[in-house]
Amino acid sequence: MQLIDGKKISLQLQETIAKEVEQMVASGAKKPHLAAILVGNDGGSETYVASKIKACERVGFNSTLIRLPDNVTEENLLKAVHDLNNNHDVDGFIVQLPLPRHINEHNIIEAVKPSKDVDGFHPINVGRMVLNLPCYVSATPYGIVHLLSAYKIETSGKHCVVIGRSHIVGSPMSILLAKNTALGNCTVTLCHSKTKDLSSHTLKADIIICALGIPEFLKADMVKEGAVVIDVGTTRVVSAESKTGFKLKGDVKFDVVAPKCSYITPVPGGVGPMTIASLIQNTLLAAKKEIYK
Ligand code: L34
Protein backbone atom coordinates (compact mmCIF):
# COMPACT_ATOMS: atom_id res chain seq x y z
CA MET A 1 0.00 0.00 0.00
CA GLN A 2 1.31 3.43 -0.92
CA LEU A 3 0.04 6.55 0.76
CA ILE A 4 -0.74 9.40 -1.64
CA ASP A 5 0.80 12.51 -0.12
CA GLY A 6 -1.53 15.31 -1.20
CA LYS A 7 0.19 17.84 0.99
CA LYS A 8 3.54 17.22 -0.69
CA ILE A 9 2.14 17.32 -4.23
CA SER A 10 0.17 20.47 -3.40
CA LEU A 11 3.30 22.23 -2.14
CA GLN A 12 5.28 21.10 -5.21
CA LEU A 13 2.62 22.53 -7.49
CA GLN A 14 2.61 25.78 -5.53
CA GLU A 15 6.40 25.96 -5.78
CA THR A 16 6.21 25.68 -9.57
CA ILE A 17 3.52 28.37 -9.65
CA ALA A 18 5.59 30.63 -7.35
CA LYS A 19 8.50 30.46 -9.81
CA GLU A 20 6.26 31.36 -12.70
CA VAL A 21 4.76 34.28 -10.77
CA GLU A 22 8.23 35.53 -9.93
CA GLN A 23 9.12 35.58 -13.62
CA MET A 24 5.84 37.23 -14.58
CA VAL A 25 6.35 39.98 -12.03
CA ALA A 26 10.02 40.42 -13.03
CA SER A 27 8.93 41.00 -16.61
CA GLY A 28 6.53 43.72 -15.54
CA ALA A 29 3.19 41.93 -15.08
CA LYS A 30 1.09 42.64 -12.02
CA LYS A 31 0.74 39.99 -9.32
CA PRO A 32 -2.22 37.64 -9.80
CA HIS A 33 -5.00 38.56 -7.37
CA LEU A 34 -7.50 36.13 -5.81
CA ALA A 35 -10.44 37.34 -3.72
CA ALA A 36 -12.67 35.25 -1.47
CA ILE A 37 -16.05 36.05 0.02
CA LEU A 38 -16.68 34.33 3.34
CA VAL A 39 -20.20 34.53 4.76
CA GLY A 40 -20.58 33.84 8.49
CA ASN A 41 -17.98 31.91 10.47
CA ASP A 42 -18.43 28.19 9.94
CA GLY A 43 -15.34 26.49 11.37
CA GLY A 44 -14.52 24.45 8.27
CA SER A 45 -14.98 27.39 5.91
CA GLU A 46 -12.78 29.59 8.12
CA THR A 47 -9.99 26.99 7.96
CA TYR A 48 -10.26 26.41 4.21
CA VAL A 49 -10.38 30.10 3.32
CA ALA A 50 -7.43 30.79 5.63
CA SER A 51 -5.48 28.06 3.79
CA LYS A 52 -6.37 29.67 0.45
CA ILE A 53 -5.12 33.08 1.60
CA LYS A 54 -1.95 31.52 2.97
CA ALA A 55 -1.34 29.73 -0.34
CA CYS A 56 -1.69 33.09 -2.13
CA GLU A 57 1.09 34.49 0.06
CA ARG A 58 3.22 31.41 -0.62
CA VAL A 59 3.04 31.76 -4.40
CA GLY A 60 3.27 35.55 -4.50
CA PHE A 61 -0.36 36.39 -5.31
CA ASN A 62 -2.27 39.29 -3.85
CA SER A 63 -5.38 38.23 -1.97
CA THR A 64 -8.46 39.91 -0.57
CA LEU A 65 -10.81 38.40 1.98
CA ILE A 66 -14.30 39.86 2.14
CA ARG A 67 -16.22 38.86 5.25
CA LEU A 68 -19.97 39.22 5.40
CA PRO A 69 -22.18 38.40 8.38
CA ASP A 70 -24.33 35.27 8.56
CA ASN A 71 -27.48 37.36 8.18
CA VAL A 72 -26.33 39.21 5.03
CA THR A 73 -29.16 39.60 2.53
CA GLU A 74 -28.96 37.91 -0.84
CA GLU A 75 -29.07 41.37 -2.39
CA ASN A 76 -26.00 42.53 -0.47
CA LEU A 77 -24.10 39.35 -1.23
CA LEU A 78 -24.94 39.82 -4.92
CA LYS A 79 -23.65 43.37 -4.64
CA ALA A 80 -20.32 42.08 -3.28
CA VAL A 81 -20.14 39.66 -6.23
CA HIS A 82 -20.85 42.44 -8.73
CA ASP A 83 -18.18 44.62 -7.14
CA LEU A 84 -15.60 41.88 -7.64
CA ASN A 85 -16.81 41.22 -11.20
CA ASN A 86 -16.11 44.88 -11.93
CA ASN A 87 -12.88 45.21 -9.96
CA HIS A 88 -10.18 45.21 -12.62
CA ASP A 89 -7.45 44.39 -10.13
CA VAL A 90 -9.08 41.07 -9.13
CA ASP A 91 -8.32 38.22 -11.56
CA GLY A 92 -10.52 35.61 -9.96
CA PHE A 93 -12.68 35.09 -6.89
CA ILE A 94 -14.70 32.53 -4.99
CA VAL A 95 -17.70 32.58 -2.71
CA GLN A 96 -16.96 29.94 -0.10
CA LEU A 97 -19.76 27.38 0.31
CA PRO A 98 -21.96 26.46 2.08
CA LEU A 99 -24.00 29.65 2.30
CA PRO A 100 -26.67 30.32 4.93
CA ARG A 101 -30.00 28.74 4.08
CA HIS A 102 -31.83 31.99 3.31
CA ILE A 103 -29.51 32.57 0.35
CA ASN A 104 -30.10 30.87 -3.00
CA GLU A 105 -26.71 29.39 -3.88
CA HIS A 106 -27.49 29.16 -7.59
CA ASN A 107 -28.28 32.87 -7.82
CA ILE A 108 -24.89 33.65 -6.34
CA ILE A 109 -22.93 31.19 -8.50
CA GLU A 110 -24.63 32.47 -11.65
CA ALA A 111 -23.80 36.07 -10.73
CA VAL A 112 -20.05 35.39 -10.82
CA LYS A 113 -18.52 36.44 -14.13
CA PRO A 114 -17.42 33.17 -15.83
CA SER A 115 -13.97 34.61 -16.65
CA LYS A 116 -13.38 35.20 -12.90
CA ASP A 117 -15.06 32.00 -11.70
CA VAL A 118 -11.88 30.23 -10.59
CA ASP A 119 -14.01 27.70 -8.66
CA GLY A 120 -15.42 26.57 -12.00
CA PHE A 121 -18.95 26.42 -10.54
CA HIS A 122 -20.72 28.72 -13.03
CA PRO A 123 -22.96 26.87 -15.54
CA ILE A 124 -20.81 28.30 -18.38
CA ASN A 125 -17.66 26.71 -16.96
CA VAL A 126 -19.46 23.45 -16.13
CA GLY A 127 -20.90 23.33 -19.65
CA ARG A 128 -17.54 24.10 -21.24
CA MET A 129 -15.92 21.39 -19.12
CA VAL A 130 -18.46 18.84 -20.35
CA LEU A 131 -17.80 19.88 -23.97
CA ASN A 132 -13.97 19.82 -23.69
CA LEU A 133 -13.74 23.59 -24.20
CA PRO A 134 -11.24 25.77 -22.32
CA CYS A 135 -12.68 26.43 -18.85
CA TYR A 136 -11.93 26.49 -15.13
CA VAL A 137 -12.32 22.96 -13.78
CA SER A 138 -13.60 22.90 -10.21
CA ALA A 139 -10.77 22.62 -7.76
CA THR A 140 -11.39 19.32 -5.98
CA PRO A 141 -11.89 17.12 -9.09
CA TYR A 142 -9.01 18.93 -10.81
CA GLY A 143 -6.84 18.25 -7.75
CA ILE A 144 -7.74 14.55 -7.75
CA VAL A 145 -6.84 14.18 -11.44
CA HIS A 146 -3.53 15.87 -10.67
CA LEU A 147 -2.86 13.45 -7.78
CA LEU A 148 -3.55 10.39 -9.94
CA SER A 149 -1.19 11.79 -12.54
CA ALA A 150 1.54 12.66 -10.01
CA TYR A 151 1.53 9.04 -8.81
CA LYS A 152 1.38 7.75 -12.41
CA ILE A 153 -1.82 5.87 -11.65
CA GLU A 154 -3.19 4.55 -14.93
CA THR A 155 -6.80 5.53 -15.58
CA SER A 156 -7.24 4.36 -19.18
CA GLY A 157 -9.56 1.36 -19.36
CA LYS A 158 -9.93 1.22 -15.59
CA HIS A 159 -13.26 0.88 -13.86
CA CYS A 160 -13.83 3.84 -11.60
CA VAL A 161 -16.66 4.10 -9.10
CA VAL A 162 -17.51 7.59 -7.88
CA ILE A 163 -19.69 7.67 -4.77
CA GLY A 164 -21.64 10.91 -4.46
CA ARG A 165 -23.11 13.14 -7.18
CA SER A 166 -22.59 16.65 -5.78
CA HIS A 167 -22.18 19.53 -8.19
CA ILE A 168 -18.75 20.35 -6.79
CA VAL A 169 -17.16 16.90 -6.64
CA GLY A 170 -19.01 13.72 -7.68
CA SER A 171 -20.65 14.90 -10.91
CA PRO A 172 -17.66 16.75 -12.43
CA MET A 173 -15.33 13.95 -11.27
CA SER A 174 -17.35 11.31 -13.10
CA ILE A 175 -17.31 13.42 -16.27
CA LEU A 176 -13.57 14.18 -16.15
CA LEU A 177 -12.60 10.54 -15.64
CA ALA A 178 -14.77 9.36 -18.52
CA LYS A 179 -13.31 11.85 -21.02
CA ASN A 180 -11.20 10.80 -23.97
CA THR A 181 -8.08 12.42 -22.50
CA ALA A 182 -4.78 11.22 -21.08
CA LEU A 183 -6.08 11.41 -17.51
CA GLY A 184 -9.48 9.99 -18.37
CA ASN A 185 -10.65 7.02 -20.40
CA CYS A 186 -12.08 5.32 -17.33
CA THR A 187 -15.28 3.34 -17.40
CA VAL A 188 -17.19 5.29 -14.78
CA THR A 189 -20.03 4.23 -12.52
CA LEU A 190 -21.60 7.07 -10.55
CA CYS A 191 -23.20 5.78 -7.34
CA HIS A 192 -25.44 7.74 -4.95
CA SER A 193 -28.00 7.43 -2.20
CA LYS A 194 -30.49 5.55 -4.41
CA THR A 195 -27.92 3.04 -5.72
CA LYS A 196 -28.93 -0.54 -4.95
CA ASP A 197 -26.30 -2.94 -3.66
CA LEU A 198 -23.47 -0.40 -3.63
CA SER A 199 -20.89 -3.06 -2.73
CA SER A 200 -21.58 -4.96 -5.95
CA HIS A 201 -20.27 -1.86 -7.78
CA THR A 202 -17.42 -0.86 -5.49
CA LEU A 203 -16.08 -4.44 -5.38
CA LYS A 204 -15.52 -4.26 -9.15
CA ALA A 205 -13.76 -0.88 -9.00
CA ASP A 206 -10.10 -0.35 -9.80
CA ILE A 207 -10.44 3.22 -8.53
CA ILE A 208 -12.95 4.41 -5.92
CA ILE A 209 -13.58 8.11 -5.36
CA CYS A 210 -15.51 8.51 -2.13
CA ALA A 211 -17.25 11.89 -1.95
CA LEU A 212 -20.47 11.55 -0.01
CA GLY A 213 -19.61 13.25 3.27
CA ILE A 214 -20.41 10.38 5.64
CA PRO A 215 -17.49 9.64 7.99
CA GLU A 216 -15.94 6.17 7.60
CA PHE A 217 -18.63 5.07 5.15
CA LEU A 218 -16.38 2.90 2.95
CA LYS A 219 -15.50 -0.34 4.76
CA ALA A 220 -12.94 -3.04 3.94
CA ASP A 221 -15.52 -5.53 2.62
CA MET A 222 -16.56 -3.00 -0.05
CA VAL A 223 -13.10 -2.75 -1.63
CA LYS A 224 -11.31 -5.04 -4.07
CA GLU A 225 -7.74 -6.08 -3.26
CA GLY A 226 -5.31 -3.65 -4.97
CA ALA A 227 -7.84 -0.85 -5.55
CA VAL A 228 -6.92 2.84 -5.57
CA VAL A 229 -9.02 4.72 -2.99
CA ILE A 230 -9.43 8.50 -3.04
CA ASP A 231 -11.12 9.93 0.06
CA VAL A 232 -12.74 13.32 -0.47
CA GLY A 233 -14.60 13.51 2.86
CA THR A 234 -13.58 16.02 5.51
CA THR A 235 -16.24 15.88 8.21
CA ARG A 236 -15.50 17.47 11.58
CA VAL A 237 -16.58 15.15 14.35
CA VAL A 238 -16.50 16.00 18.06
CA SER A 239 -13.53 14.42 19.80
CA ALA A 240 -12.46 14.70 23.41
CA GLU A 241 -8.91 13.55 22.51
CA SER A 242 -8.21 16.52 20.26
CA LYS A 243 -7.11 19.95 21.52
CA THR A 244 -9.47 21.69 19.10
CA GLY A 245 -12.42 19.59 20.33
CA PHE A 246 -12.95 17.93 16.96
CA LYS A 247 -11.27 15.53 14.60
CA LEU A 248 -11.32 15.44 10.83
CA LYS A 249 -12.82 12.23 9.44
CA GLY A 250 -12.74 11.02 5.86
CA ASP A 251 -15.41 8.97 4.11
CA VAL A 252 -13.17 5.90 4.27
CA LYS A 253 -12.56 3.65 7.29
CA PHE A 254 -8.87 4.12 6.71
CA ASP A 255 -7.31 1.61 9.11
CA VAL A 256 -9.16 -1.37 7.64
CA VAL A 257 -9.36 -0.22 4.00
CA ALA A 258 -5.73 0.91 3.58
CA PRO A 259 -4.15 -2.58 3.84
CA LYS A 260 -6.23 -3.72 0.82
CA CYS A 261 -5.29 -0.76 -1.40
CA SER A 262 -2.49 -0.22 -3.90
CA TYR A 263 -2.82 3.53 -3.24
CA ILE A 264 -4.92 5.51 -0.80
CA THR A 265 -5.26 9.17 0.21
CA PRO A 266 -5.24 10.04 3.92
CA VAL A 267 -7.49 12.61 5.63
CA PRO A 268 -6.10 15.11 6.41
CA GLY A 269 -3.21 15.49 3.95
CA GLY A 270 -4.81 13.96 0.86
CA VAL A 271 -7.37 15.64 -1.37
CA GLY A 272 -7.92 18.78 0.78
CA PRO A 273 -4.54 20.41 0.08
CA MET A 274 -4.95 19.65 -3.65
CA THR A 275 -8.19 21.65 -3.69
CA ILE A 276 -6.15 24.63 -2.56
CA ALA A 277 -3.40 24.06 -5.16
CA SER A 278 -5.94 23.75 -7.98
CA LEU A 279 -7.61 27.00 -7.01
CA ILE A 280 -4.24 28.72 -7.13
CA GLN A 281 -3.58 27.14 -10.54
CA ASN A 282 -6.95 28.38 -11.85
CA THR A 283 -6.20 31.87 -10.54
CA LEU A 284 -2.89 31.88 -12.42
CA LEU A 285 -4.77 30.91 -15.60
CA ALA A 286 -7.19 33.78 -14.91
CA ALA A 287 -4.35 36.28 -14.46
CA LYS A 288 -2.75 35.11 -17.71
CA LYS A 289 -6.16 35.27 -19.45
CA GLU A 290 -5.52 31.80 -20.82
CA ILE A 291 -9.09 30.57 -20.66
CA TYR A 292 -11.07 33.73 -21.50
CA LYS A 293 -9.05 36.12 -23.66
N1 L34 B 1 -16.68 27.99 -3.12
N2 L34 B 1 -16.63 26.36 -1.50
C1 L34 B 1 -16.09 26.90 -2.62
N3 L34 B 1 -14.99 26.38 -3.23
C2 L34 B 1 -14.39 25.27 -2.71
O1 L34 B 1 -13.34 24.72 -3.34
C3 L34 B 1 -14.90 24.71 -1.54
N4 L34 B 1 -14.29 23.64 -0.91
C4 L34 B 1 -15.16 22.63 -0.27
C5 L34 B 1 -16.10 23.39 0.67
N5 L34 B 1 -16.60 24.63 0.12
C6 L34 B 1 -16.05 25.26 -0.96
C7 L34 B 1 -13.11 23.69 -0.26
O2 L34 B 1 -12.34 24.64 -0.36
C8 L34 B 1 -14.14 21.79 0.48
N6 L34 B 1 -12.92 22.57 0.49
C9 L34 B 1 -11.75 22.21 1.17
C10 L34 B 1 -10.57 22.93 1.05
C11 L34 B 1 -9.43 22.58 1.75
C12 L34 B 1 -9.45 21.53 2.60
C13 L34 B 1 -10.62 20.78 2.75
C14 L34 B 1 -11.75 21.13 2.04
C15 L34 B 1 -8.21 21.20 3.36
O3 L34 B 1 -7.23 21.88 3.23
N7 L34 B 1 -8.22 20.18 4.21
C16 L34 B 1 -7.09 19.80 5.00
C17 L34 B 1 -7.38 19.87 6.48
C18 L34 B 1 -7.90 21.17 6.95
C19 L34 B 1 -8.39 21.12 8.41
O4 L34 B 1 -7.54 20.96 9.28
O5 L34 B 1 -9.61 21.23 8.64
C20 L34 B 1 -6.70 18.37 4.64
O6 L34 B 1 -5.54 18.02 4.82
O7 L34 B 1 -7.59 17.61 4.22
XYZ file of N, CA, C and O in Angstrom, residues 154-235:
328
model
N -2.538 4.705 -13.619
C -3.192 4.551 -14.930
C -4.713 4.653 -14.764
O -5.287 4.049 -13.853
N -5.334 5.448 -15.620
C -6.803 5.529 -15.585
C -7.426 4.858 -16.808
O -8.548 4.353 -16.733
N -6.685 4.854 -17.921
C -7.245 4.356 -19.180
C -7.722 2.907 -19.048
O -6.963 2.032 -18.631
N -8.987 2.704 -19.384
C -9.559 1.357 -19.360
C -9.913 0.849 -17.973
O -10.425 -0.261 -17.825
N -9.639 1.662 -16.953
C -9.933 1.218 -15.585
C -11.396 1.473 -15.240
O -12.022 2.382 -15.783
N -11.891 0.674 -14.322
C -13.260 0.879 -13.859
C -13.220 1.760 -12.616
O -12.609 1.381 -11.612
N -13.847 2.913 -12.724
C -13.830 3.841 -11.600
C -15.232 4.016 -11.050
O -16.171 4.296 -11.797
N -15.374 3.856 -9.753
C -16.662 4.098 -9.104
C -16.565 5.393 -8.300
O -15.689 5.532 -7.445
N -17.429 6.336 -8.635
C -17.509 7.592 -7.882
C -18.722 7.476 -6.976
O -19.818 7.153 -7.445
N -18.537 7.709 -5.686
C -19.686 7.668 -4.767
C -20.021 9.093 -4.361
O -19.194 9.773 -3.746
N -21.205 9.540 -4.729
C -21.643 10.914 -4.456
C -21.771 11.680 -5.761
O -20.900 11.580 -6.625
N -22.850 12.437 -5.904
C -23.109 13.141 -7.181
C -23.257 14.642 -6.977
O -24.041 15.290 -7.659
N -22.500 15.202 -6.031
C -22.593 16.646 -5.776
C -22.130 17.418 -7.002
O -21.369 16.902 -7.828
N -22.590 18.683 -7.072
C -22.177 19.533 -8.188
C -20.692 19.868 -8.099
O -20.063 20.141 -9.108
N -20.144 19.896 -6.878
C -18.753 20.349 -6.794
C -17.733 19.209 -6.838
O -16.595 19.436 -7.179
N -18.133 17.988 -6.549
C -17.159 16.899 -6.641
C -17.652 15.725 -7.506
O -17.133 15.492 -8.598
N -18.630 14.988 -7.026
C -19.006 13.720 -7.676
C -19.336 13.852 -9.152
O -18.768 13.132 -9.984
N -20.232 14.783 -9.496
C -20.645 14.898 -10.905
C -19.480 15.288 -11.810
O -19.208 14.587 -12.790
N -18.782 16.411 -11.524
C -17.662 16.746 -12.432
C -16.577 15.671 -12.450
O -15.979 15.404 -13.491
N -16.350 15.007 -11.324
C -15.326 13.951 -11.265
C -15.665 12.833 -12.238
O -14.802 12.334 -12.967
N -16.944 12.429 -12.237
C -17.352 11.310 -13.096
C -17.178 11.699 -14.566
O -16.771 10.879 -15.385
N -17.442 12.958 -14.878
C -17.314 13.419 -16.270
C -15.837 13.478 -16.683
O -15.456 12.992 -17.748
N -14.996 14.054 -15.820
C -13.567 14.178 -16.150
C -12.935 12.815 -16.395
O -12.165 12.634 -17.338
N -13.249 11.852 -15.533
C -12.600 10.541 -15.641
C -13.079 9.750 -16.858
O -12.382 8.849 -17.319
N -14.258 10.089 -17.353
C -14.773 9.361 -18.517
C -14.306 9.965 -19.835
O -14.482 9.366 -20.893
N -13.701 11.161 -19.790
C -13.307 11.854 -21.017
C -12.252 11.089 -21.812
O -11.460 10.363 -21.236
N -12.219 11.394 -23.107
C -11.202 10.804 -23.974
C -9.926 11.664 -23.902
O -9.560 12.352 -24.844
N -9.301 11.643 -22.724
C -8.076 12.422 -22.499
C -7.077 11.545 -21.759
O -7.450 10.493 -21.215
N -5.838 12.014 -21.701
C -4.781 11.217 -21.076
C -5.134 10.823 -19.639
O -4.835 9.717 -19.202
N -5.761 11.728 -18.909
C -6.075 11.406 -17.508
C -7.501 10.897 -17.334
O -8.052 10.890 -16.244
N -8.102 10.497 -18.419
C -9.478 9.988 -18.374
C -9.534 8.560 -18.871
O -8.767 7.717 -18.407
N -10.468 8.346 -19.791
C -10.651 7.023 -20.402
C -10.993 5.924 -19.412
O -10.723 4.745 -19.649
N -11.564 6.323 -18.267
C -12.078 5.316 -17.333
C -13.476 4.886 -17.777
O -14.176 5.632 -18.463
N -13.869 3.715 -17.340
C -15.278 3.337 -17.398
C -15.829 3.753 -16.044
O -15.364 3.266 -15.009
N -16.773 4.686 -16.046
C -17.188 5.295 -14.779
C -18.573 4.833 -14.359
O -19.501 4.804 -15.169
N -18.712 4.484 -13.101
C -20.028 4.234 -12.520
C -20.233 5.287 -11.443
O -19.376 5.455 -10.564
N -21.319 6.042 -11.546
C -21.603 7.073 -10.548
C -22.672 6.541 -9.586
O -23.815 6.313 -9.979
N -22.279 6.330 -8.341
C -23.200 5.778 -7.342
C -23.667 6.885 -6.396
O -22.968 7.879 -6.195
N -24.842 6.701 -5.814
C -25.437 7.739 -4.952
C -26.420 7.101 -3.983
O -26.532 5.869 -3.928
N -27.147 7.945 -3.279
C -28.000 7.433 -2.197
C -29.083 6.455 -2.661
O -29.590 5.676 -1.862
N -29.447 6.480 -3.939
C -30.491 5.552 -4.408
C -29.889 4.307 -5.069
O -30.622 3.455 -5.566
N -28.569 4.203 -5.103
C -27.925 3.039 -5.717
C -28.259 1.785 -4.909
O -28.167 1.796 -3.684
N -28.643 0.729 -5.633
C -28.930 -0.540 -4.949
C -27.661 -1.373 -4.919
O -26.912 -1.398 -5.887
N -27.439 -2.038 -3.834
C -26.299 -2.936 -3.657
C -24.982 -2.248 -4.058
O -24.295 -2.674 -4.989
N -24.673 -1.203 -3.335
C -23.475 -0.400 -3.627
C -22.213 -1.268 -3.697
O -21.367 -1.096 -4.573
N -22.098 -2.228 -2.771
C -20.888 -3.060 -2.728
C -20.660 -3.823 -4.024
O -19.515 -4.063 -4.418
N -21.751 -4.209 -4.705
C -21.578 -4.963 -5.954
C -20.840 -4.099 -6.977
O -20.155 -4.610 -7.857
N -20.990 -2.771 -6.877
C -20.272 -1.858 -7.783
C -18.847 -1.605 -7.277
O -17.882 -1.731 -8.026
N -18.739 -1.245 -6.003
C -17.416 -0.863 -5.492
C -16.439 -2.048 -5.536
O -15.246 -1.849 -5.746
N -16.962 -3.266 -5.371
C -16.076 -4.436 -5.379
C -15.464 -4.684 -6.760
O -14.475 -5.395 -6.882
N -16.066 -4.091 -7.802
C -15.516 -4.259 -9.153
C -14.582 -3.117 -9.517
O -13.990 -3.101 -10.600
N -14.473 -2.110 -8.633
C -13.761 -0.880 -9.005
C -12.251 -1.002 -8.863
O -11.749 -1.507 -7.860
N -11.551 -0.492 -9.907
C -10.096 -0.351 -9.800
C -9.776 0.926 -9.030
O -8.746 1.011 -8.364
N -10.630 1.928 -9.215
C -10.445 3.218 -8.533
C -11.774 3.586 -7.877
O -12.824 3.528 -8.528
N -11.732 3.949 -6.605
C -12.953 4.409 -5.920
C -12.729 5.841 -5.461
O -11.721 6.139 -4.808
N -13.634 6.730 -5.841
C -13.579 8.112 -5.363
C -14.760 8.278 -4.410
O -15.923 8.185 -4.822
N -14.459 8.505 -3.150
C -15.507 8.506 -2.134
C -15.801 9.947 -1.739
O -14.983 10.600 -1.096
N -16.951 10.468 -2.167
C -17.255 11.886 -1.951
C -18.715 12.050 -1.548
O -19.504 12.683 -2.229
N -19.069 11.424 -0.428
C -20.473 11.546 -0.009
C -20.633 12.275 1.310
O -21.726 12.688 1.679
N -19.525 12.465 2.041
C -19.613 13.253 3.267
C -20.179 12.502 4.458
O -20.751 13.101 5.355
N -20.009 11.170 4.460
C -20.414 10.383 5.637
C -19.147 9.742 6.204
O -18.512 8.923 5.542
N -18.761 10.131 7.440
C -17.492 9.642 7.991
C -17.413 8.116 7.999
O -18.373 7.443 8.370
N -16.282 7.608 7.555
C -15.944 6.173 7.599
C -16.977 5.285 6.930
O -17.244 4.172 7.349
N -17.573 5.784 5.866
C -18.629 5.071 5.149
C -18.083 3.835 4.426
O -18.687 2.768 4.425
N -16.922 3.985 3.774
C -16.384 2.898 2.950
C -15.601 1.919 3.829
O -14.581 2.274 4.422
N -16.102 0.679 3.890
C -15.498 -0.337 4.759
C -14.660 -1.320 3.926
O -14.791 -1.381 2.706
N -13.861 -2.117 4.622
C -12.940 -3.040 3.940
C -13.661 -4.023 3.030
O -13.180 -4.334 1.932
N -14.833 -4.518 3.438
C -15.520 -5.533 2.622
C -16.188 -4.943 1.373
O -16.845 -5.650 0.632
N -15.989 -3.626 1.147
C -16.557 -3.000 -0.051
C -15.482 -2.755 -1.107
O -15.765 -2.218 -2.177
N -14.235 -3.142 -0.782
C -13.101 -2.752 -1.631
C -12.357 -3.983 -2.143
O -12.063 -4.906 -1.380
N -12.064 -3.952 -3.435
C -11.310 -5.043 -4.070
C -9.836 -4.938 -3.666
O -9.310 -3.826 -3.526
N -9.184 -6.051 -3.543
C -7.741 -6.078 -3.256
C -6.982 -5.313 -4.353
O -7.222 -5.536 -5.540
N -6.122 -4.373 -3.977
C -5.306 -3.654 -4.969
C -5.966 -2.394 -5.528
O -5.397 -1.736 -6.408
N -7.138 -2.045 -5.037
C -7.839 -0.852 -5.554
C -7.113 0.429 -5.147
O -6.314 0.442 -4.208
N -7.395 1.494 -5.912
C -6.923 2.839 -5.566
C -8.102 3.538 -4.894
O -9.199 3.563 -5.458
N -7.905 4.073 -3.701
C -9.023 4.722 -2.994
C -8.706 6.192 -2.720
O -7.678 6.516 -2.120
N -9.576 7.054 -3.220
C -9.426 8.502 -3.040
C -10.549 8.974 -2.107
O -11.731 8.842 -2.421
N -10.156 9.533 -0.982
C -11.118 9.927 0.061
C -11.309 11.445 0.050
O -10.388 12.194 0.380
N -12.488 11.878 -0.337
C -12.742 13.319 -0.469
C -13.383 13.894 0.803
O -13.418 15.098 0.997
N -13.867 13.036 1.673
C -14.597 13.510 2.859
C -13.710 14.271 3.830
O -12.549 13.913 4.036
N -14.245 15.348 4.383
C -13.581 16.019 5.509
C -14.692 16.476 6.446
O -15.093 17.634 6.422
N -15.178 15.539 7.254
C -16.237 15.883 8.213
C -15.591 16.117 9.566
O -14.713 15.352 9.975
